[in-house]
Amino acid sequence: MKHIKIYTISFLTMLTVSAFPQTAEKLVRKGNTLYKSGKYKDAEVAYKKSLAKDSTNVRGKFNMGDALYKQGNYEKAIQNFQNLLENKLDNKTKAKIYHNLGNSLLQSKKYEQSIEAYKNALRNNPNDNDTKYNLSYAMKMLKKQQQQQQQQCNNPNKKNEKKDQNKEQNKEQDKEKQQQQQKPQISKEDAERMLNALNNKDKNMQDKLKNEKVVPVKGTVEKDW
């Protein structure tokens, strides 16, 4: 699969530094630096601090969603991007948000919702090839998911195969127990007589061996395969 591209906003022409308090802007830049270094958790913290200074910081919100995505926290990333769409934004920015929302939904295996998000991204930016590719991939994954679900519906007995196997094993075990119980039992007196006979036989064999010369065997003795 081709690498799924996630967009980031480093600098927006629609937003200027003067639109934010300086402290919030510095925190966003710090977060961007940490993000590029792969320190996504630290970047998330920096973005949160920037939003504490200025909750209207679209760039901070957007890039925090990216940091959450990179950490595998897809549910929070989804919520973050969905909240961003409540703002008044230009089409290009909306397309990027919908694209990243689609990626987060895709990773969460919410294929139908991810398809809709990619479609919305293309409505705002019809020429985005990365979104087109991701849309095609999401549609393939949805089709595969639906086929698997259909197979499960068509083979309801498949789920019970393991249970049936366990039942058969239990039957075999019960049968063996019954066979063992049906075997004739010898009395205590008979058992003692058999033991004494074996002991006498063993003693006679030992006496016989004492009277015979034993010739040592040279070489190695091979074990049975």
GROMACS .gro file of C-alpha atoms in nm:
model
  225
    1MET     CA    1   0.000   0.000   0.000
    2LYS     CA    2   0.118   0.348  -0.083
    3HIS     CA    3   0.204   0.561   0.219
    4ILE     CA    4  -0.106   0.747   0.333
    5LYS     CA    5  -0.019   1.112   0.337
    6ILE     CA    6  -0.123   1.329   0.629
    7TYR     CA    7  -0.119   1.702   0.584
    8THR     CA    8   0.030   1.951   0.827
    9ILE     CA    9  -0.007   2.326   0.844
   10SER     CA   10   0.323   2.498   0.907
   11PHE     CA   11   0.231   2.836   0.767
   12LEU     CA   12  -0.110   2.948   0.646
   13THR     CA   13  -0.132   3.250   0.421
   14MET     CA   14  -0.479   3.315   0.558
   15LEU     CA   15  -0.337   3.346   0.909
   16THR     CA   16  -0.070   3.589   1.021
   17VAL     CA   17   0.140   3.602   1.333
   18SER     CA   18  -0.040   3.915   1.440
   19ALA     CA   19  -0.362   3.716   1.458
   20PHE     CA   20  -0.233   3.532   1.766
   21PRO     CA   21  -0.076   3.635   2.090
   22GLN     CA   22   0.299   3.600   2.053
   23THR     CA   23   0.327   3.337   2.327
   24ALA     CA   24   0.074   3.110   2.154
   25GLU     CA   25   0.256   3.147   1.821
   26LYS     CA   26   0.590   3.054   1.979
   27LEU     CA   27   0.433   2.742   2.128
   28VAL     CA   28   0.294   2.640   1.790
   29ARG     CA   29   0.637   2.679   1.630
   30LYS     CA   30   0.788   2.477   1.915
   31GLY     CA   31   0.530   2.207   1.856
   32ASN     CA   32   0.611   2.201   1.484
   33THR     CA   33   0.981   2.156   1.559
   34LEU     CA   34   0.908   1.869   1.798
   35TYR     CA   35   0.671   1.713   1.546
   36LYS     CA   36   0.933   1.717   1.271
   37SER     CA   37   1.176   1.550   1.513
   38GLY     CA   38   0.929   1.266   1.569
   39LYS     CA   39   0.854   1.373   1.928
   40TYR     CA   40   0.479   1.361   1.878
   41LYS     CA   41   0.377   1.347   2.244
   42ASP     CA   42   0.589   1.652   2.326
   43ALA     CA   43   0.449   1.828   2.020
   44GLU     CA   44   0.097   1.754   2.142
   45VAL     CA   45   0.179   1.914   2.478
   46ALA     CA   46   0.315   2.225   2.306
   47TYR     CA   47   0.004   2.258   2.090
   48LYS     CA   48  -0.219   2.219   2.396
   49LYS     CA   49  -0.030   2.498   2.569
   50SER     CA   50  -0.071   2.722   2.264
   51LEU     CA   51  -0.446   2.657   2.267
   52ALA     CA   52  -0.460   2.740   2.636
   53LYS     CA   53  -0.321   3.080   2.539
   54ASP     CA   54  -0.547   3.117   2.235
   55SER     CA   55  -0.831   2.869   2.176
   56THR     CA   56  -0.896   3.013   1.826
   57ASN     CA   57  -0.555   2.904   1.698
   58VAL     CA   58  -0.658   2.693   1.398
   59ARG     CA   59  -0.302   2.596   1.315
   60GLY     CA   60  -0.243   2.471   1.670
   61LYS     CA   61  -0.564   2.266   1.662
   62PHE     CA   62  -0.487   2.121   1.320
   63ASN     CA   63  -0.131   2.017   1.402
   64MET     CA   64  -0.237   1.876   1.738
   65GLY     CA   65  -0.468   1.645   1.543
   66ASP     CA   66  -0.167   1.534   1.339
   67ALA     CA   67   0.032   1.468   1.658
   68LEU     CA   68  -0.253   1.257   1.796
   69TYR     CA   69  -0.271   1.064   1.469
   70LYS     CA   70   0.102   0.991   1.474
   71GLN     CA   71   0.066   0.848   1.825
   72GLY     CA   72  -0.207   0.613   1.708
   73ASN     CA   73  -0.471   0.800   1.909
   74TYR     CA   74  -0.715   0.797   1.620
   75GLU     CA   75  -1.037   0.858   1.814
   76LYS     CA   76  -0.906   1.183   1.963
   77ALA     CA   77  -0.766   1.282   1.626
   78ILE     CA   78  -1.109   1.227   1.468
   79GLN     CA   79  -1.274   1.442   1.731
   80ASN     CA   80  -1.009   1.710   1.690
   81PHE     CA   81  -1.053   1.735   1.311
   82GLN     CA   82  -1.432   1.726   1.335
   83ASN     CA   83  -1.426   2.016   1.583
   84LEU     CA   84  -1.202   2.211   1.346
   85LEU     CA   85  -1.461   2.192   1.070
   86GLU     CA   86  -1.695   2.405   1.280
   87ASN     CA   87  -1.472   2.706   1.202
   88LYS     CA   88  -1.507   2.930   0.899
   89LEU     CA   89  -1.222   2.818   0.674
   90ASP     CA   90  -1.121   2.843   0.310
   91ASN     CA   91  -1.168   2.545   0.079
   92LYS     CA   92  -0.799   2.452   0.072
   93THR     CA   93  -0.782   2.427   0.451
   94LYS     CA   94  -1.110   2.235   0.468
   95ALA     CA   95  -0.975   1.987   0.212
   96LYS     CA   96  -0.670   1.920   0.429
   97ILE     CA   97  -0.881   1.874   0.740
   98TYR     CA   98  -1.118   1.633   0.565
   99HIS     CA   99  -0.819   1.446   0.422
  100ASN     CA  100  -0.665   1.393   0.767
  101LEU     CA  101  -1.006   1.312   0.913
  102GLY     CA  102  -1.042   1.045   0.644
  103ASN     CA  103  -0.701   0.901   0.738
  104SER     CA  104  -0.796   0.882   1.106
  105LEU     CA  105  -1.125   0.710   1.023
  106LEU     CA  106  -0.947   0.473   0.787
  107GLN     CA  107  -0.701   0.367   1.056
  108SER     CA  108  -0.998   0.308   1.289
  109LYS     CA  109  -1.148   0.079   1.019
  110LYS     CA  110  -1.449   0.309   0.985
  111TYR     CA  111  -1.432   0.274   0.610
  112GLU     CA  112  -1.769   0.420   0.513
  113GLN     CA  113  -1.706   0.734   0.717
  114SER     CA  114  -1.351   0.766   0.581
  115ILE     CA  115  -1.486   0.746   0.225
  116GLU     CA  116  -1.728   1.029   0.296
  117ALA     CA  117  -1.448   1.238   0.448
  118TYR     CA  118  -1.227   1.189   0.141
  119LYS     CA  119  -1.519   1.282  -0.085
  120ASN     CA  120  -1.566   1.603   0.112
  121ALA     CA  121  -1.194   1.673   0.077
  122LEU     CA  122  -1.223   1.636  -0.301
  123ARG     CA  123  -1.529   1.858  -0.310
  124ASN     CA  124  -1.309   2.132  -0.165
  125ASN     CA  125  -1.001   2.040  -0.369
  126PRO     CA  126  -1.088   1.818  -0.670
  127ASN     CA  127  -0.728   1.798  -0.793
  128ASP     CA  128  -0.574   1.635  -0.486
  129ASN     CA  129  -0.418   1.308  -0.607
  130ASP     CA  130  -0.327   1.187  -0.256
  131THR     CA  131  -0.690   1.211  -0.149
  132LYS     CA  132  -0.800   1.033  -0.467
  133TYR     CA  133  -0.563   0.746  -0.390
  134ASN     CA  134  -0.675   0.722  -0.026
  135LEU     CA  135  -1.040   0.725  -0.135
  136SER     CA  136  -0.975   0.437  -0.374
  137TYR     CA  137  -0.796   0.241  -0.102
  138ALA     CA  138  -1.075   0.302   0.152
  139MET     CA  139  -1.331   0.177  -0.099
  140LYS     CA  140  -1.130  -0.143  -0.152
  141MET     CA  141  -1.106  -0.199   0.224
  142LEU     CA  142  -1.481  -0.146   0.264
  143LYS     CA  143  -1.551  -0.401  -0.011
  144LYS     CA  144  -1.318  -0.652   0.157
  145GLN     CA  145  -1.486  -0.594   0.493
  146GLN     CA  146  -1.831  -0.646   0.343
  147GLN     CA  147  -1.720  -0.968   0.172
  148GLN     CA  148  -1.587  -1.106   0.501
  149GLN     CA  149  -1.911  -1.021   0.676
  150GLN     CA  150  -2.109  -1.189   0.397
  151GLN     CA  151  -1.898  -1.504   0.425
  152GLN     CA  152  -1.969  -1.521   0.796
  153CYS     CA  153  -2.342  -1.487   0.731
  154ASN     CA  154  -2.330  -1.761   0.467
  155ASN     CA  155  -2.142  -1.998   0.698
  156PRO     CA  156  -2.317  -1.975   1.037
  157ASN     CA  157  -2.201  -2.329   1.124
  158LYS     CA  158  -1.837  -2.221   1.106
  159LYS     CA  159  -1.864  -2.053   1.443
  160ASN     CA  160  -1.986  -2.377   1.600
  161GLU     CA  161  -1.712  -2.598   1.453
  162LYS     CA  162  -1.491  -2.555   1.758
  163LYS     CA  163  -1.778  -2.638   1.992
  164ASP     CA  164  -1.855  -2.951   1.793
  165GLN     CA  165  -1.491  -3.057   1.807
  166ASN     CA  166  -1.489  -3.014   2.185
  167LYS     CA  167  -1.806  -3.224   2.212
  168GLU     CA  168  -1.646  -3.504   2.007
  169GLN     CA  169  -1.337  -3.497   2.228
  170ASN     CA  170  -1.551  -3.518   2.540
  171LYS     CA  171  -1.740  -3.816   2.393
  172GLU     CA  172  -1.413  -3.996   2.322
  173GLN     CA  173  -1.291  -3.933   2.677
  174ASP     CA  174  -1.617  -4.060   2.823
  175LYS     CA  175  -1.595  -4.370   2.604
  176GLU     CA  176  -1.242  -4.444   2.726
  177LYS     CA  177  -1.352  -4.407   3.087
  178GLN     CA  178  -1.639  -4.648   3.032
  179GLN     CA  179  -1.408  -4.903   2.871
  180GLN     CA  180  -1.169  -4.879   3.163
  181GLN     CA  181  -1.455  -4.927   3.408
  182GLN     CA  182  -1.578  -5.233   3.215
  183LYS     CA  183  -1.239  -5.411   3.235
  184PRO     CA  184  -1.248  -5.713   3.474
  185GLN     CA  185  -1.109  -5.636   3.816
  186ILE     CA  186  -0.890  -5.893   3.999
  187SER     CA  187  -0.923  -5.962   4.371
  188LYS     CA  188  -0.663  -5.862   4.628
  189GLU     CA  189  -0.572  -6.229   4.685
  190ASP     CA  190  -0.515  -6.291   4.314
  191ALA     CA  191  -0.299  -5.981   4.287
  192GLU     CA  192  -0.080  -6.096   4.577
  193ARG     CA  193  -0.038  -6.444   4.423
  194MET     CA  194   0.067  -6.291   4.089
  195LEU     CA  195   0.318  -6.063   4.262
  196ASN     CA  196   0.471  -6.353   4.456
  197ALA     CA  197   0.503  -6.559   4.138
  198LEU     CA  198   0.685  -6.273   3.963
  199ASN     CA  199   0.920  -6.228   4.259
  200ASN     CA  200   1.003  -6.603   4.262
  201LYS     CA  201   1.067  -6.601   3.888
  202ASP     CA  202   1.295  -6.298   3.921
  203LYS     CA  203   1.488  -6.470   4.204
  204ASN     CA  204   1.540  -6.787   3.998
  205MET     CA  205   1.667  -6.578   3.708
  206GLN     CA  206   1.918  -6.397   3.931
  207ASP     CA  207   2.048  -6.730   4.070
  208LYS     CA  208   2.092  -6.863   3.718
  209LEU     CA  209   2.290  -6.556   3.608
  210LYS     CA  210   2.525  -6.589   3.902
  211ASN     CA  211   2.628  -6.937   3.788
  212GLU     CA  212   2.695  -6.825   3.427
  213LYS     CA  213   2.997  -6.637   3.292
  214VAL     CA  214   2.909  -6.300   3.146
  215VAL     CA  215   3.106  -6.194   2.837
  216PRO     CA  216   3.140  -5.813   2.805
  217VAL     CA  217   3.025  -5.659   2.477
  218LYS     CA  218   3.277  -5.438   2.298
  219GLY     CA  219   3.189  -5.134   2.095
  220THR     CA  220   2.889  -4.903   2.116
  221VAL     CA  221   2.530  -5.009   2.133
  222GLU     CA  222   2.306  -4.821   1.886
  223LYS     CA  223   1.976  -4.695   2.014
  224ASP     CA  224   1.654  -4.780   1.840
  225TRP     CA  225   1.537  -4.517   1.595
   0.00000   0.00000   0.00000
